[in-house]
Amino acid sequence: MTSRLATQFAKVFGHPPVSAARAPGRIEFIGNHTDYNGGPVLGAAINRSVWAAAAPSPNGLLNFSSEGHPPVSVDPNAPAKLSGPASWANYPLGVWLQLPKFGLRQPAAFDLHVASDLPPGLGLSSSAAIELATALALAALSGASASRETFVKLARAAENEFVGMPCGILDQGCSGFGKKDHLVHIDCRLPAFSNIPLPAGVRLWMFNPHAKHALTDGFYAARHAECQQAAAALNVPFLANASPDQLEAAAYSLPEIPLKRARHVIGEIARVRQVCDALARGDLSETGRLLTASHRSSQHLFENSIPELDNLVDLLAAHPGVLGARLSGGGFGGSVMALTTAAFTLKQAEQIAFAHHQKFHVFPDFLPLQADAGAELLPL
Ligand code: ADP
Ligand code: MG
């Protein structure tokens, strides 16, 4: 991909790139909406990525190009949030704006070209991937380097502060700290990142039912606000600070909706810890059981699932080759992740897709994935 990226760059800008980087997408393994509540989350960087190549620009502007997206140029003296078809460039522009806040020199003017093999719509966090690939490539232009953690925080700040998406650190953390055949464990409050091995012989799959709830706009922010409301009622800074017992003791004082959201988040935090323990002792059936329990909690308590995701989980969970299945990512659309044994193959995945089609008359896409390495600078 690096040579294709460099060729594309030269075709678009008429000169070769000076730096290049790759950052992977991610799956959320377990820990649904725990990140911004100060809890732990387990994810994985995957073997699908976004690549970015960069060079100083001779025209004094910030020039953004990406396959399948309109080119965008921004005056570095008047950077403003973009809208409409140009809005994709808010992600790399937001990264450029954050560089000095993290002690990294901003290139005064640059050309940036982006390529990707991350399929859109599967909820694989292409936004974090484009942010991290951009951050590494732009920092390298001025010869600057920083820790992995700094790049992760910078990328998240770009998404929170410039794009305006109040995401936690899961997406950027997994993209930054991925490791082949390992999960990424993030203690989101510190934050602290570590890798834990995935047992040999398991497989990861994503199923996308191509269904989106009609009212997705603002749902993430609404859930975020409901969690904050519950934490305030419990008198804790984050829901992660409250134990299940504390929550139940105070249940009478919480309105119904924040109570349900808090039950999901606090239960989910316990499940993340239980999955870590189960994986450490190689207990795959318990790991799978907890994954499916996470989905049921999303379905009934956090109410961020939709019937199409529930149906895929029902079909997958009933399959003998599947250890567990759950919605992965923000919810209200997106995809279902399944952890399977090696006995679950493309043929079995097709059967699940076919059964789903019989009910919803739409064929889900599916994709086998591998846990893979995190973001990296690439030699040109
Ligand atoms: P996710 O992060 O789950 O993929 P988001 O809505 O957070 O979904 O981010 C997707 C957005 O990121 C796209 O709509 C687009 O604006 C931007 N994006 C992702 N990949 C690319 C790419 N290769 N080129 C240009 N923009 C991209
Ligand atoms: Mg995203």
Coordinates of C-alpha atoms and ligand atoms in Angstrom, one line a residue:
M1 CA 0.0 0.0 0.0
T2 CA 2.9 2.4 0.8
S3 CA 4.1 2.5 -2.8
R4 CA 0.5 2.9 -4.1
L5 CA 0.0 5.7 -1.6
A6 CA 3.2 7.5 -2.8
T7 CA 2.2 7.1 -6.4
Q8 CA -1.3 8.5 -5.7
F9 CA 0.3 11.4 -3.8
A10 CA 2.6 12.3 -6.6
K11 CA -0.3 12.1 -9.1
V12 CA -2.5 14.5 -7.0
F13 CA 0.2 17.0 -5.9
G14 CA 2.9 16.7 -8.5
H15 CA 5.7 15.9 -6.1
P16 CA 6.6 13.0 -3.9
P17 CA 5.6 12.6 -0.2
V18 CA 8.1 13.2 2.6
S19 CA 6.4 11.1 5.3
A20 CA 3.8 8.3 5.5
A21 CA 2.0 6.5 8.2
R22 CA -0.6 3.8 8.7
A23 CA -3.2 3.6 11.5
P24 CA -5.6 0.6 11.9
G25 CA -9.3 0.5 12.5
R26 CA -10.5 -1.1 15.7
I27 CA -13.2 -3.3 17.1
E28 CA -14.7 -2.9 20.5
F29 CA -14.3 -6.3 22.1
I30 CA -16.2 -5.5 25.3
G31 CA -16.8 -2.4 27.3
N32 CA -19.7 -0.6 25.7
H33 CA -19.9 3.1 26.6
T34 CA -17.5 2.4 29.5
D35 CA -14.7 4.6 28.2
Y36 CA -16.1 8.1 28.8
N37 CA -17.5 6.8 32.1
G38 CA -14.0 6.2 33.4
G39 CA -14.1 2.5 33.2
P40 CA -12.0 -0.1 31.4
V41 CA -12.5 -1.3 27.8
L42 CA -11.1 -4.1 25.7
G43 CA -10.7 -3.6 22.0
A44 CA -8.4 -4.7 19.2
A45 CA -6.7 -2.9 16.3
I46 CA -7.5 -4.8 13.1
N47 CA -5.8 -5.7 9.9
R48 CA -7.6 -2.9 8.0
S49 CA -6.2 0.6 8.0
V50 CA -6.0 4.2 6.8
W51 CA -2.8 5.4 5.3
A52 CA -1.7 9.0 5.1
A53 CA 1.2 10.6 3.2
A54 CA 2.4 14.2 3.6
A55 CA 4.8 16.8 2.3
P56 CA 5.3 20.5 2.8
S57 CA 3.1 22.4 0.3
P58 CA 4.5 24.9 -2.2
N59 CA 1.1 26.8 -2.3
G60 CA 1.0 27.9 1.3
L61 CA -2.2 26.1 2.0
L62 CA -3.3 23.0 3.9
N63 CA -4.3 20.7 1.1
F64 CA -6.3 17.5 1.8
S65 CA -6.9 14.7 -0.7
S66 CA -8.5 11.3 -0.2
E67 CA -9.7 8.6 -2.6
G68 CA -13.4 9.0 -3.1
H69 CA -13.7 12.3 -1.3
P70 CA -13.5 15.9 -2.8
P71 CA -10.2 17.7 -2.4
V72 CA -10.2 20.4 0.2
S73 CA -7.8 23.4 0.7
V74 CA -7.7 25.5 3.8
D75 CA -6.0 28.8 4.5
P76 CA -3.8 28.1 7.6
N77 CA -4.5 31.7 8.8
A78 CA -8.2 31.1 8.9
P79 CA -8.9 27.5 9.7
A80 CA -12.6 27.0 10.3
K81 CA -14.8 23.9 10.6
L82 CA -15.8 22.5 7.2
S83 CA -19.3 21.4 6.3
G84 CA -21.0 19.4 3.5
P85 CA -18.9 17.2 1.3
A86 CA -15.7 18.8 2.5
S87 CA -16.4 17.8 6.1
W88 CA -14.3 14.7 5.9
A89 CA -11.2 17.0 6.1
N90 CA -12.3 18.2 9.6
Y91 CA -10.6 15.0 11.0
P92 CA -7.1 15.8 9.6
L93 CA -7.6 19.6 10.0
G94 CA -8.5 19.0 13.6
V95 CA -5.3 17.0 14.1
W96 CA -3.2 19.8 12.6
L97 CA -4.8 22.3 14.9
Q98 CA -4.0 20.1 18.0
L99 CA -0.3 19.7 17.2
P100 CA 1.0 22.7 19.1
K101 CA -1.2 21.9 22.1
F102 CA 0.8 18.7 22.5
G103 CA 4.2 20.3 22.0
L104 CA 4.6 19.4 18.3
R105 CA 5.5 21.9 15.6
Q106 CA 2.7 22.6 13.1
P107 CA 3.9 22.4 9.4
A108 CA 3.0 25.9 8.1
A109 CA 1.6 24.4 4.9
F110 CA 1.3 20.8 3.7
D111 CA -0.2 18.4 1.2
L112 CA -1.8 15.3 2.7
H113 CA -3.2 12.3 0.8
V114 CA -5.2 9.6 2.5
A115 CA -6.0 6.0 1.3
S116 CA -7.9 3.3 3.1
D117 CA -8.9 -0.3 3.1
L118 CA -11.3 0.1 6.0
P119 CA -14.8 -0.7 4.8
P120 CA -17.1 2.1 5.7
G121 CA -20.2 1.6 7.7
L122 CA -19.0 -1.3 9.8
G123 CA -18.2 0.9 12.8
L124 CA -14.5 0.1 12.6
S125 CA -13.5 3.6 13.6
S126 CA -12.1 5.0 10.4
S127 CA -12.2 8.5 12.1
A128 CA -9.6 7.5 14.7
A129 CA -7.5 5.8 12.0
I130 CA -7.5 8.9 9.8
E131 CA -6.6 11.1 12.8
L132 CA -3.7 8.9 14.0
A133 CA -2.3 8.4 10.5
T134 CA -2.5 12.1 9.9
A135 CA -0.9 12.9 13.3
L136 CA 2.1 10.7 12.7
A137 CA 2.6 11.8 9.1
L138 CA 2.3 15.6 9.9
A139 CA 4.5 15.4 13.0
A140 CA 7.2 13.6 11.0
L141 CA 7.2 16.5 8.5
S142 CA 8.8 18.7 11.1
G143 CA 11.0 15.9 12.4
A144 CA 9.0 15.8 15.6
S145 CA 8.4 12.7 17.6
A146 CA 6.2 12.0 20.6
S147 CA 5.0 9.0 22.6
R148 CA 2.3 6.7 21.3
E149 CA 0.2 8.0 24.2
T150 CA 0.6 11.6 23.1
F151 CA -0.5 10.8 19.6
V152 CA -3.5 8.9 20.9
K153 CA -4.5 11.9 23.1
L154 CA -3.9 14.4 20.4
A155 CA -6.1 12.4 17.9
R156 CA -8.9 12.1 20.5
A157 CA -8.7 15.8 21.3
A158 CA -9.1 16.6 17.5
E159 CA -12.3 14.5 17.4
N160 CA -13.7 15.9 20.7
E161 CA -12.8 19.5 20.2
F162 CA -12.8 20.2 16.5
V163 CA -15.1 17.5 15.0
G164 CA -17.3 17.8 18.0
M165 CA -17.8 14.1 18.7
P166 CA -17.5 13.5 22.5
C167 CA -15.9 10.0 22.0
G168 CA -13.9 8.3 24.7
I169 CA -10.4 7.0 24.2
L170 CA -11.3 3.6 23.0
D171 CA -11.0 4.3 19.2
Q172 CA -7.7 6.2 19.2
G173 CA -6.3 4.0 22.0
C174 CA -6.9 0.7 20.1
S175 CA -5.6 2.2 16.9
G176 CA -2.5 3.5 18.6
F177 CA -1.7 0.5 20.9
G178 CA -2.8 -2.5 18.8
K179 CA -0.6 -5.6 18.8
K180 CA -0.8 -8.6 16.5
D181 CA -3.0 -11.4 18.1
H182 CA -3.6 -9.3 21.2
L183 CA -6.4 -7.2 22.6
V184 CA -5.8 -3.7 23.9
H185 CA -6.9 -3.1 27.4
I186 CA -7.5 0.6 28.3
D187 CA -8.1 1.9 31.8
C188 CA -9.7 5.0 30.4
R189 CA -9.5 7.3 33.4
L190 CA -5.7 7.4 33.7
P191 CA -5.5 6.4 30.8
A192 CA -3.3 3.3 30.8
F193 CA -2.8 1.0 27.9
S194 CA -1.7 -2.7 27.9
N195 CA -2.0 -5.7 25.6
I196 CA -3.4 -9.1 26.5
P197 CA -3.0 -12.1 24.3
L198 CA -6.0 -13.6 22.5
P199 CA -6.0 -17.3 22.9
A200 CA -4.9 -19.2 19.8
G201 CA -7.6 -20.7 17.6
V202 CA -10.3 -18.0 18.1
R203 CA -11.6 -15.9 15.2
L204 CA -13.1 -12.4 15.1
W205 CA -15.9 -11.5 12.8
M206 CA -18.0 -8.4 12.0
F207 CA -21.5 -8.6 10.6
N208 CA -23.1 -5.4 9.3
P209 CA -26.8 -5.5 8.8
H210 CA -26.9 -2.2 6.9
A211 CA -29.5 -0.8 9.3
K212 CA -29.4 2.6 11.0
H213 CA -31.9 3.9 13.4
A214 CA -33.7 6.9 12.1
L215 CA -32.8 9.1 15.0
T216 CA -29.1 8.5 15.4
D217 CA -28.1 12.2 15.4
G218 CA -27.3 13.2 18.9
F219 CA -28.0 9.9 20.5
Y220 CA -24.3 9.5 21.5
A221 CA -24.3 12.9 23.2
A222 CA -27.7 12.1 24.8
R223 CA -26.4 8.8 26.3
H224 CA -23.3 10.7 27.5
A225 CA -25.5 13.2 29.2
E226 CA -27.7 10.5 30.8
C227 CA -24.5 8.9 32.2
Q228 CA -23.3 12.2 33.6
Q229 CA -26.7 12.8 35.2
A230 CA -26.5 9.3 36.9
A231 CA -23.0 10.0 38.1
A232 CA -24.0 13.3 39.6
A233 CA -27.0 11.7 41.3
L234 CA -24.6 9.1 42.8
N235 CA -22.2 11.9 43.8
V236 CA -19.3 10.4 41.9
P237 CA -17.1 12.0 39.2
F238 CA -17.5 9.0 36.9
L239 CA -19.9 6.0 36.9
A240 CA -16.8 3.8 37.2
N241 CA -16.4 5.1 40.7
A242 CA -19.7 3.5 41.8
S243 CA -20.0 -0.2 42.6
P244 CA -23.0 -2.2 41.7
D245 CA -24.0 -2.3 45.4
Q246 CA -23.7 1.5 45.7
L247 CA -25.9 1.9 42.6
E248 CA -28.6 -0.4 43.9
A249 CA -28.6 1.3 47.3
A250 CA -29.2 4.7 45.6
A251 CA -31.5 3.3 42.9
Y252 CA -34.6 5.0 44.5
S253 CA -33.0 8.5 44.0
L254 CA -32.3 8.1 40.3
P255 CA -34.9 8.8 37.6
E256 CA -35.7 5.6 35.6
I257 CA -33.6 6.4 32.4
P258 CA -30.3 7.4 34.1
L259 CA -30.7 4.4 36.4
K260 CA -31.0 2.0 33.4
R261 CA -28.0 3.6 31.7
A262 CA -26.0 3.4 35.0
R263 CA -26.9 -0.3 35.4
H264 CA -25.6 -1.0 32.0
V265 CA -22.3 0.9 32.4
I266 CA -21.6 -0.4 35.9
G267 CA -22.5 -4.0 34.9
E268 CA -20.4 -3.6 31.8
I269 CA -17.3 -2.5 33.7
A270 CA -17.7 -5.7 35.8
R271 CA -17.9 -7.8 32.7
V272 CA -14.7 -6.3 31.2
R273 CA -12.9 -7.3 34.3
Q274 CA -14.5 -10.8 34.2
V275 CA -13.5 -11.2 30.5
C276 CA -9.8 -10.3 31.4
D277 CA -9.9 -13.0 34.1
A278 CA -11.6 -15.5 31.8
L279 CA -9.1 -14.9 29.0
A280 CA -6.1 -15.2 31.5
R281 CA -7.3 -18.7 32.4
G282 CA -8.2 -19.6 28.8
D283 CA -11.9 -19.9 29.6
L284 CA -13.4 -19.2 26.1
S285 CA -16.9 -20.3 26.9
E286 CA -17.1 -17.9 29.8
T287 CA -15.5 -15.1 27.6
G288 CA -18.2 -15.7 25.0
R289 CA -21.0 -15.8 27.6
L290 CA -19.9 -12.4 28.9
L291 CA -19.8 -11.0 25.3
T292 CA -23.4 -12.0 24.7
A293 CA -24.4 -10.7 28.1
S294 CA -22.9 -7.4 27.2
H295 CA -25.2 -7.3 24.2
R296 CA -28.3 -8.1 26.2
S297 CA -27.4 -5.2 28.5
S298 CA -27.1 -2.9 25.6
Q299 CA -30.4 -4.1 24.2
H300 CA -32.4 -3.8 27.4
L301 CA -30.7 -1.2 29.6
F302 CA -28.6 1.1 27.5
E303 CA -31.1 0.8 24.6
N304 CA -28.5 1.4 22.0
S305 CA -29.3 -1.6 19.9
I306 CA -31.8 -2.0 17.0
P307 CA -33.8 -5.1 16.0
E308 CA -31.4 -6.0 13.1
L309 CA -28.4 -6.1 15.5
D310 CA -30.5 -8.1 18.0
N311 CA -31.4 -10.6 15.3
L312 CA -27.8 -11.1 14.3
V313 CA -26.8 -11.7 17.9
D314 CA -29.7 -14.2 18.3
L315 CA -28.6 -16.1 15.2
L316 CA -24.9 -16.0 16.1
A317 CA -25.3 -16.9 19.7
A318 CA -27.4 -20.0 18.8
H319 CA -24.6 -21.3 16.4
P320 CA -22.3 -24.0 17.9
G321 CA -19.2 -22.4 16.4
V322 CA -19.9 -19.0 18.0
L323 CA -18.5 -18.3 21.5
G324 CA -20.3 -15.0 21.9
A325 CA -21.7 -12.1 19.9
R326 CA -22.5 -8.4 20.7
L327 CA -23.0 -5.1 19.1
S328 CA -19.6 -3.4 18.8
G329 CA -19.3 0.3 18.9
G330 CA -21.6 3.1 19.7
G331 CA -24.8 1.3 18.7
F332 CA -28.0 2.4 17.0
G333 CA -26.6 0.9 13.9
G334 CA -23.2 -0.3 13.1
S335 CA -22.2 -3.9 13.4
V336 CA -22.2 -7.1 15.5
M337 CA -18.9 -8.7 16.5
A338 CA -18.7 -12.4 17.0
L339 CA -15.9 -14.4 18.7
T340 CA -15.9 -17.9 17.2
T341 CA -13.9 -21.1 17.1
A342 CA -12.0 -22.1 14.0
A343 CA -15.0 -24.3 13.1
F344 CA -16.9 -21.1 12.1
T345 CA -15.9 -20.4 8.5
L346 CA -17.1 -18.3 5.6
K347 CA -19.8 -21.0 4.9
Q348 CA -21.2 -20.6 8.4
A349 CA -21.1 -16.8 8.1
E350 CA -23.1 -17.0 4.8
Q351 CA -25.7 -19.2 6.5
I352 CA -26.1 -16.6 9.2
A353 CA -26.4 -13.8 6.6
F354 CA -29.0 -15.9 4.7
A355 CA -31.1 -16.5 7.8
H356 CA -30.9 -12.7 8.6
H357 CA -32.0 -11.9 5.0
Q358 CA -35.1 -14.1 5.4
K359 CA -36.3 -11.9 8.3
F360 CA -35.1 -8.4 7.2
H361 CA -34.7 -8.9 3.4
V362 CA -31.3 -7.3 3.5
F363 CA -28.0 -9.3 3.3
P364 CA -25.6 -8.4 6.0
D365 CA -22.0 -7.9 5.0
F366 CA -19.5 -9.9 7.0
L367 CA -15.8 -9.8 7.4
P368 CA -13.3 -12.0 9.2
L369 CA -10.7 -9.8 11.1
Q370 CA -7.5 -10.3 12.8
A371 CA -6.1 -8.4 15.8
D372 CA -3.1 -6.5 14.4
A373 CA -0.4 -4.0 15.0
G374 CA -1.1 -0.4 16.0
A375 CA -0.3 2.9 14.2
E376 CA 3.2 3.3 12.7
L377 CA 5.3 5.6 10.6
L378 CA 6.2 4.0 7.3
P379 CA 9.5 4.2 5.4
L380 CA 9.1 5.8 2.0
Ligands
ADP1 P1 -16.2 5.4 12.1 O1 -15.2 6.2 12.8 O2 -16.9 4.4 12.9 O3 -15.8 4.9 10.8 P2 -17.2 8.1 12.0 O4 -18.5 8.7 11.6 O5 -16.7 8.4 13.3 O6 -17.3 6.5 11.7 O7 -16.1 8.6 11.0 C1 -16.3 8.4 9.6 C2 -15.9 9.7 8.9 O8 -14.5 9.8 8.9 C3 -16.3 9.6 7.4 O9 -17.6 10.1 7.2 C4 -15.3 10.6 6.8 O10 -15.7 12.0 7.0 C5 -14.1 10.3 7.6 N1 -13.2 9.4 7.0 C6 -12.9 8.1 7.3 N2 -12.1 7.5 6.5 C7 -11.8 8.4 5.5 C8 -11.0 8.4 4.4 N3 -10.4 7.3 4.0 N4 -11.0 9.5 3.6 C9 -11.7 10.6 4.0 N5 -12.4 10.7 5.1 C10 -12.5 9.6 5.9
MG2 MG -15.5 7.4 14.5

